[in-house]
Amino acid sequence: QVQLVESGGGLVQAGDSLRLSCAASGRTSSIAVMGWVRQAPGKERDFVATITWSGGNTYYADSVKGRFTISRDNVKNTVYLQMNSLKPEDTAVYYCAADRYNDRNWDYWGQGTQVTVSS
């Protein structure tokens, strides 16, 4: 089992920055990919960004490309999402997720952290 705990959400104004953190514990050696997924009110969960646990290869949704940066610290077993130039449409609950097999099926989820961007 892998446990994921997010932190760093909050209320900011458009154009501001936030950094989310996701601390992983448990069988972290089983993780192939970690990522961030967000869910806005009344909408389905949307992919935001992923990073491979070993190689650090990254992938972003078009809506955040150039503004968000995903990174990881393998020593701390932590993944970060640096969010710059935030927009009101970025308002959502942000979930950290882990994929054991790099098959685009998330096996573990965090509890989520709220990000609210005011205009």
PDB file of N, CA and C in Angstrom, residues 31-95:
ATOM      1  N   ILE A  31       5.996   2.437  -6.956  1.00  0.00           N
ATOM      2  CA  ILE A  31       5.449   3.523  -7.771  1.00  0.00           C
ATOM      3  C   ILE A  31       6.242   3.688  -9.063  1.00  0.00           C
ATOM      4  N   ALA A  32       5.532   3.753 -10.191  1.00  0.00           N
ATOM      5  CA  ALA A  32       6.171   4.026 -11.479  1.00  0.00           C
ATOM      6  C   ALA A  32       5.983   5.482 -11.897  1.00  0.00           C
ATOM      7  N   VAL A  33       4.787   5.991 -11.659  1.00  0.00           N
ATOM      8  CA  VAL A  33       4.447   7.350 -12.084  1.00  0.00           C
ATOM      9  C   VAL A  33       3.643   8.022 -10.979  1.00  0.00           C
ATOM     10  N   MET A  34       3.899   9.301 -10.781  1.00  0.00           N
ATOM     11  CA  MET A  34       3.044  10.090  -9.890  1.00  0.00           C
ATOM     12  C   MET A  34       2.513  11.284 -10.664  1.00  0.00           C
ATOM     13  N   GLY A  35       1.374  11.764 -10.207  1.00  0.00           N
ATOM     14  CA  GLY A  35       0.786  12.870 -10.948  1.00  0.00           C
ATOM     15  C   GLY A  35      -0.201  13.664 -10.129  1.00  0.00           C
ATOM     16  N   TRP A  36      -0.722  14.667 -10.777  1.00  0.00           N
ATOM     17  CA  TRP A  36      -1.747  15.519 -10.189  1.00  0.00           C
ATOM     18  C   TRP A  36      -2.965  15.520 -11.097  1.00  0.00           C
ATOM     19  N   VAL A  37      -4.101  15.407 -10.456  1.00  0.00           N
ATOM     20  CA  VAL A  37      -5.394  15.419 -11.145  1.00  0.00           C
ATOM     21  C   VAL A  37      -6.259  16.431 -10.406  1.00  0.00           C
ATOM     22  N   ARG A  38      -7.070  17.173 -11.107  1.00  0.00           N
ATOM     23  CA  ARG A  38      -7.909  18.161 -10.437  1.00  0.00           C
ATOM     24  C   ARG A  38      -9.367  17.974 -10.805  1.00  0.00           C
ATOM     25  N   GLN A  39     -10.222  18.435  -9.894  1.00  0.00           N
ATOM     26  CA  GLN A  39     -11.659  18.345 -10.120  1.00  0.00           C
ATOM     27  C   GLN A  39     -12.308  19.666  -9.735  1.00  0.00           C
ATOM     28  N   ALA A  40     -12.838  20.337 -10.730  1.00  0.00           N
ATOM     29  CA  ALA A  40     -13.556  21.584 -10.495  1.00  0.00           C
ATOM     30  C   ALA A  40     -14.997  21.260 -10.109  1.00  0.00           C
ATOM     31  N   PRO A  41     -15.680  22.190  -9.449  1.00  0.00           N
ATOM     32  CA  PRO A  41     -17.067  21.947  -9.040  1.00  0.00           C
ATOM     33  C   PRO A  41     -17.955  21.581 -10.220  1.00  0.00           C
ATOM     34  N   GLY A  42     -18.672  20.469 -10.065  1.00  0.00           N
ATOM     35  CA  GLY A  42     -19.596  20.037 -11.099  1.00  0.00           C
ATOM     36  C   GLY A  42     -18.966  19.422 -12.318  1.00  0.00           C
ATOM     37  N   LYS A  43     -17.655  19.177 -12.264  1.00  0.00           N
ATOM     38  CA  LYS A  43     -16.964  18.603 -13.418  1.00  0.00           C
ATOM     39  C   LYS A  43     -16.261  17.313 -13.036  1.00  0.00           C
ATOM     40  N   GLU A  44     -15.836  16.574 -14.055  1.00  0.00           N
ATOM     41  CA  GLU A  44     -15.099  15.336 -13.816  1.00  0.00           C
ATOM     42  C   GLU A  44     -13.639  15.664 -13.496  1.00  0.00           C
ATOM     43  N   ARG A  45     -12.947  14.683 -12.969  1.00  0.00           N
ATOM     44  CA  ARG A  45     -11.526  14.858 -12.695  1.00  0.00           C
ATOM     45  C   ARG A  45     -10.763  14.968 -14.002  1.00  0.00           C
ATOM     46  N   ASP A  46      -9.817  15.892 -14.038  1.00  0.00           N
ATOM     47  CA  ASP A  46      -9.005  16.129 -15.223  1.00  0.00           C
ATOM     48  C   ASP A  46      -7.527  15.946 -14.886  1.00  0.00           C
ATOM     49  N   PHE A  47      -6.830  15.346 -15.811  1.00  0.00           N
ATOM     50  CA  PHE A  47      -5.386  15.176 -15.683  1.00  0.00           C
ATOM     51  C   PHE A  47      -4.708  16.553 -15.707  1.00  0.00           C
ATOM     52  N   VAL A  48      -3.696  16.726 -14.870  1.00  0.00           N
ATOM     53  CA  VAL A  48      -2.925  17.974 -14.853  1.00  0.00           C
ATOM     54  C   VAL A  48      -1.486  17.732 -15.297  1.00  0.00           C
ATOM     55  N   ALA A  49      -0.797  16.820 -14.599  1.00  0.00           N
ATOM     56  CA  ALA A  49       0.612  16.576 -14.916  1.00  0.00           C
ATOM     57  C   ALA A  49       1.041  15.244 -14.318  1.00  0.00           C
ATOM     58  N   THR A  50       2.051  14.628 -14.944  1.00  0.00           N
ATOM     59  CA  THR A  50       2.638  13.409 -14.403  1.00  0.00           C
ATOM     60  C   THR A  50       4.150  13.480 -14.464  1.00  0.00           C
ATOM     61  N   ILE A  51       4.786  12.638 -13.643  1.00  0.00           N
ATOM     62  CA  ILE A  51       6.234  12.528 -13.642  1.00  0.00           C
ATOM     63  C   ILE A  51       6.594  11.081 -13.343  1.00  0.00           C
ATOM     64  N   THR A  52       7.536  10.535 -14.090  1.00  0.00           N
ATOM     65  CA  THR A  52       7.969   9.172 -13.784  1.00  0.00           C
ATOM     66  C   THR A  52       8.855   9.201 -12.553  1.00  0.00           C
ATOM     67  N   TRP A  53       8.680   8.206 -11.724  1.00  0.00           N
ATOM     68  CA  TRP A  53       9.355   8.219 -10.421  1.00  0.00           C
ATOM     69  C   TRP A  53      10.871   8.056 -10.569  1.00  0.00           C
ATOM     70  N   SER A  54      11.303   7.264 -11.519  1.00  0.00           N
ATOM     71  CA  SER A  54      12.737   7.009 -11.653  1.00  0.00           C
ATOM     72  C   SER A  54      13.421   8.007 -12.583  1.00  0.00           C
ATOM     73  N   GLY A  55      12.875   8.201 -13.767  1.00  0.00           N
ATOM     74  CA  GLY A  55      13.543   9.039 -14.756  1.00  0.00           C
ATOM     75  C   GLY A  55      13.191  10.505 -14.714  1.00  0.00           C
ATOM     76  N   GLY A  56      12.111  10.845 -14.037  1.00  0.00           N
ATOM     77  CA  GLY A  56      11.722  12.237 -13.961  1.00  0.00           C
ATOM     78  C   GLY A  56      11.129  12.800 -15.239  1.00  0.00           C
ATOM     79  N   ASN A  57      10.672  11.934 -16.130  1.00  0.00           N
ATOM     80  CA  ASN A  57      10.034  12.424 -17.353  1.00  0.00           C
ATOM     81  C   ASN A  57       8.670  13.021 -17.015  1.00  0.00           C
ATOM     82  N   THR A  58       8.378  14.158 -17.603  1.00  0.00           N
ATOM     83  CA  THR A  58       7.158  14.872 -17.267  1.00  0.00           C
ATOM     84  C   THR A  58       6.216  14.995 -18.451  1.00  0.00           C
ATOM     85  N   TYR A  59       4.950  15.188 -18.122  1.00  0.00           N
ATOM     86  CA  TYR A  59       3.914  15.355 -19.141  1.00  0.00           C
ATOM     87  C   TYR A  59       2.843  16.252 -18.549  1.00  0.00           C
ATOM     88  N   TYR A  60       2.339  17.198 -19.381  1.00  0.00           N
ATOM     89  CA  TYR A  60       1.395  18.184 -18.889  1.00  0.00           C
ATOM     90  C   TYR A  60       0.147  18.266 -19.759  1.00  0.00           C
ATOM     91  N   ALA A  61      -0.951  18.623 -19.134  1.00  0.00           N
ATOM     92  CA  ALA A  61      -2.146  18.972 -19.888  1.00  0.00           C
ATOM     93  C   ALA A  61      -1.884  20.296 -20.607  1.00  0.00           C
ATOM     94  N   ASP A  62      -2.488  20.450 -21.761  1.00  0.00           N
ATOM     95  CA  ASP A  62      -2.281  21.676 -22.536  1.00  0.00           C
ATOM     96  C   ASP A  62      -2.695  22.917 -21.744  1.00  0.00           C
ATOM     97  N   SER A  63      -3.699  22.787 -20.912  1.00  0.00           N
ATOM     98  CA  SER A  63      -4.229  23.932 -20.182  1.00  0.00           C
ATOM     99  C   SER A  63      -3.257  24.497 -19.149  1.00  0.00           C
ATOM    100  N   VAL A  64      -2.260  23.712 -18.751  1.00  0.00           N
ATOM    101  CA  VAL A  64      -1.315  24.179 -17.725  1.00  0.00           C
ATOM    102  C   VAL A  64       0.112  24.262 -18.237  1.00  0.00           C
ATOM    103  N   LYS A  65       0.343  23.814 -19.453  1.00  0.00           N
ATOM    104  CA  LYS A  65       1.692  23.789 -20.003  1.00  0.00           C
ATOM    105  C   LYS A  65       2.270  25.201 -20.028  1.00  0.00           C
ATOM    106  N   GLY A  66       3.491  25.338 -19.532  1.00  0.00           N
ATOM    107  CA  GLY A  66       4.135  26.644 -19.479  1.00  0.00           C
ATOM    108  C   GLY A  66       3.867  27.409 -18.201  1.00  0.00           C
ATOM    109  N   ARG A  67       2.874  26.989 -17.434  1.00  0.00           N
ATOM    110  CA  ARG A  67       2.539  27.661 -16.168  1.00  0.00           C
ATOM    111  C   ARG A  67       2.821  26.777 -14.953  1.00  0.00           C
ATOM    112  N   PHE A  68       2.601  25.491 -15.086  1.00  0.00           N
ATOM    113  CA  PHE A  68       2.790  24.549 -13.989  1.00  0.00           C
ATOM    114  C   PHE A  68       4.046  23.719 -14.227  1.00  0.00           C
ATOM    115  N   THR A  69       4.700  23.344 -13.133  1.00  0.00           N
ATOM    116  CA  THR A  69       5.872  22.480 -13.206  1.00  0.00           C
ATOM    117  C   THR A  69       5.758  21.401 -12.156  1.00  0.00           C
ATOM    118  N   ILE A  70       5.855  20.147 -12.587  1.00  0.00           N
ATOM    119  CA  ILE A  70       5.854  19.024 -11.660  1.00  0.00           C
ATOM    120  C   ILE A  70       7.288  18.577 -11.446  1.00  0.00           C
ATOM    121  N   SER A  71       7.609  18.225 -10.204  1.00  0.00           N
ATOM    122  CA  SER A  71       8.954  17.751  -9.886  1.00  0.00           C
ATOM    123  C   SER A  71       8.858  16.754  -8.749  1.00  0.00           C
ATOM    124  N   ARG A  72       9.958  16.039  -8.526  1.00  0.00           N
ATOM    125  CA  ARG A  72       9.931  15.089  -7.415  1.00  0.00           C
ATOM    126  C   ARG A  72      11.262  15.069  -6.704  1.00  0.00           C
ATOM    127  N   ASP A  73      11.195  14.684  -5.437  1.00  0.00           N
ATOM    128  CA  ASP A  73      12.375  14.500  -4.591  1.00  0.00           C
ATOM    129  C   ASP A  73      12.316  13.063  -4.112  1.00  0.00           C
ATOM    130  N   ASN A  74      13.128  12.213  -4.735  1.00  0.00           N
ATOM    131  CA  ASN A  74      13.071  10.784  -4.410  1.00  0.00           C
ATOM    132  C   ASN A  74      13.559  10.496  -2.989  1.00  0.00           C
ATOM    133  N   VAL A  75      14.403  11.339  -2.460  1.00  0.00           N
ATOM    134  CA  VAL A  75      14.884  11.125  -1.086  1.00  0.00           C
ATOM    135  C   VAL A  75      13.750  11.380  -0.100  1.00  0.00           C
ATOM    136  N   LYS A  76      12.993  12.431  -0.349  1.00  0.00           N
ATOM    137  CA  LYS A  76      11.879  12.772   0.539  1.00  0.00           C
ATOM    138  C   LYS A  76      10.586  12.081   0.144  1.00  0.00           C
ATOM    139  N   ASN A  77      10.612  11.330  -0.965  1.00  0.00           N
ATOM    140  CA  ASN A  77       9.391  10.674  -1.461  1.00  0.00           C
ATOM    141  C   ASN A  77       8.264  11.686  -1.616  1.00  0.00           C
ATOM    142  N   THR A  78       8.581  12.788  -2.202  1.00  0.00           N
ATOM    143  CA  THR A  78       7.617  13.879  -2.329  1.00  0.00           C
ATOM    144  C   THR A  78       7.573  14.376  -3.770  1.00  0.00           C
ATOM    145  N   VAL A  79       6.375  14.668  -4.209  1.00  0.00           N
ATOM    146  CA  VAL A  79       6.153  15.259  -5.524  1.00  0.00           C
ATOM    147  C   VAL A  79       5.582  16.658  -5.332  1.00  0.00           C
ATOM    148  N   TYR A  80       6.005  17.576  -6.175  1.00  0.00           N
ATOM    149  CA  TYR A  80       5.569  18.961  -6.070  1.00  0.00           C
ATOM    150  C   TYR A  80       4.858  19.392  -7.349  1.00  0.00           C
ATOM    151  N   LEU A  81       3.978  20.359  -7.193  1.00  0.00           N
ATOM    152  CA  LEU A  81       3.371  21.004  -8.354  1.00  0.00           C
ATOM    153  C   LEU A  81       3.490  22.508  -8.137  1.00  0.00           C
ATOM    154  N   GLN A  82       4.408  23.120  -8.859  1.00  0.00           N
ATOM    155  CA  GLN A  82       4.564  24.561  -8.806  1.00  0.00           C
ATOM    156  C   GLN A  82       3.603  25.184  -9.810  1.00  0.00           C
ATOM    157  N   MET A  83       2.708  26.017  -9.315  1.00  0.00           N
ATOM    158  CA  MET A  83       1.682  26.611 -10.171  1.00  0.00           C
ATOM    159  C   MET A  83       1.889  28.116 -10.223  1.00  0.00           C
ATOM    160  N   ASN A  84       2.194  28.613 -11.393  1.00  0.00           N
ATOM    161  CA  ASN A  84       2.406  30.037 -11.600  1.00  0.00           C
ATOM    162  C   ASN A  84       1.315  30.607 -12.492  1.00  0.00           C
ATOM    163  N   SER A  85       1.184  31.914 -12.466  1.00  0.00           N
ATOM    164  CA  SER A  85       0.203  32.610 -13.313  1.00  0.00           C
ATOM    165  C   SER A  85      -1.176  31.967 -13.203  1.00  0.00           C
ATOM    166  N   LEU A  86      -1.601  31.756 -11.991  1.00  0.00           N
ATOM    167  CA  LEU A  86      -2.868  31.057 -11.763  1.00  0.00           C
ATOM    168  C   LEU A  86      -4.042  31.855 -12.315  1.00  0.00           C
ATOM    169  N   LYS A  87      -5.024  31.108 -12.796  1.00  0.00           N
ATOM    170  CA  LYS A  87      -6.236  31.680 -13.382  1.00  0.00           C
ATOM    171  C   LYS A  87      -7.457  31.195 -12.602  1.00  0.00           C
ATOM    172  N   PRO A  88      -8.550  31.948 -12.643  1.00  0.00           N
ATOM    173  CA  PRO A  88      -9.753  31.467 -11.946  1.00  0.00           C
ATOM    174  C   PRO A  88     -10.181  30.073 -12.398  1.00  0.00           C
ATOM    175  N   GLU A  89      -9.938  29.733 -13.644  1.00  0.00           N
ATOM    176  CA  GLU A  89     -10.327  28.396 -14.131  1.00  0.00           C
ATOM    177  C   GLU A  89      -9.443  27.282 -13.583  1.00  0.00           C
ATOM    178  N   ASP A  90      -8.395  27.642 -12.856  1.00  0.00           N
ATOM    179  CA  ASP A  90      -7.585  26.632 -12.181  1.00  0.00           C
ATOM    180  C   ASP A  90      -8.196  26.227 -10.842  1.00  0.00           C
ATOM    181  N   THR A  91      -9.247  26.899 -10.435  1.00  0.00           N
ATOM    182  CA  THR A  91      -9.910  26.571  -9.169  1.00  0.00           C
ATOM    183  C   THR A  91     -10.438  25.141  -9.211  1.00  0.00           C
ATOM    184  N   ALA A  92     -10.028  24.355  -8.229  1.00  0.00           N
ATOM    185  CA  ALA A  92     -10.404  22.944  -8.183  1.00  0.00           C
ATOM    186  C   ALA A  92      -9.839  22.310  -6.919  1.00  0.00           C
ATOM    187  N   VAL A  93     -10.281  21.107  -6.662  1.00  0.00           N
ATOM    188  CA  VAL A  93      -9.598  20.263  -5.679  1.00  0.00           C
ATOM    189  C   VAL A  93      -8.511  19.515  -6.442  1.00  0.00           C
ATOM    190  N   TYR A  94      -7.299  19.607  -5.946  1.00  0.00           N
ATOM    191  CA  TYR A  94      -6.157  18.960  -6.592  1.00  0.00           C
ATOM    192  C   TYR A  94      -5.808  17.692  -5.829  1.00  0.00           C
ATOM    193  N   TYR A  95      -5.760  16.606  -6.578  1.00  0.00           N
ATOM    194  CA  TYR A  95      -5.445  15.303  -6.001  1.00  0.00           C
ATOM    195  C   TYR A  95      -4.088  14.819  -6.490  1.00  0.00           C
TER     196      TYR A  95
END
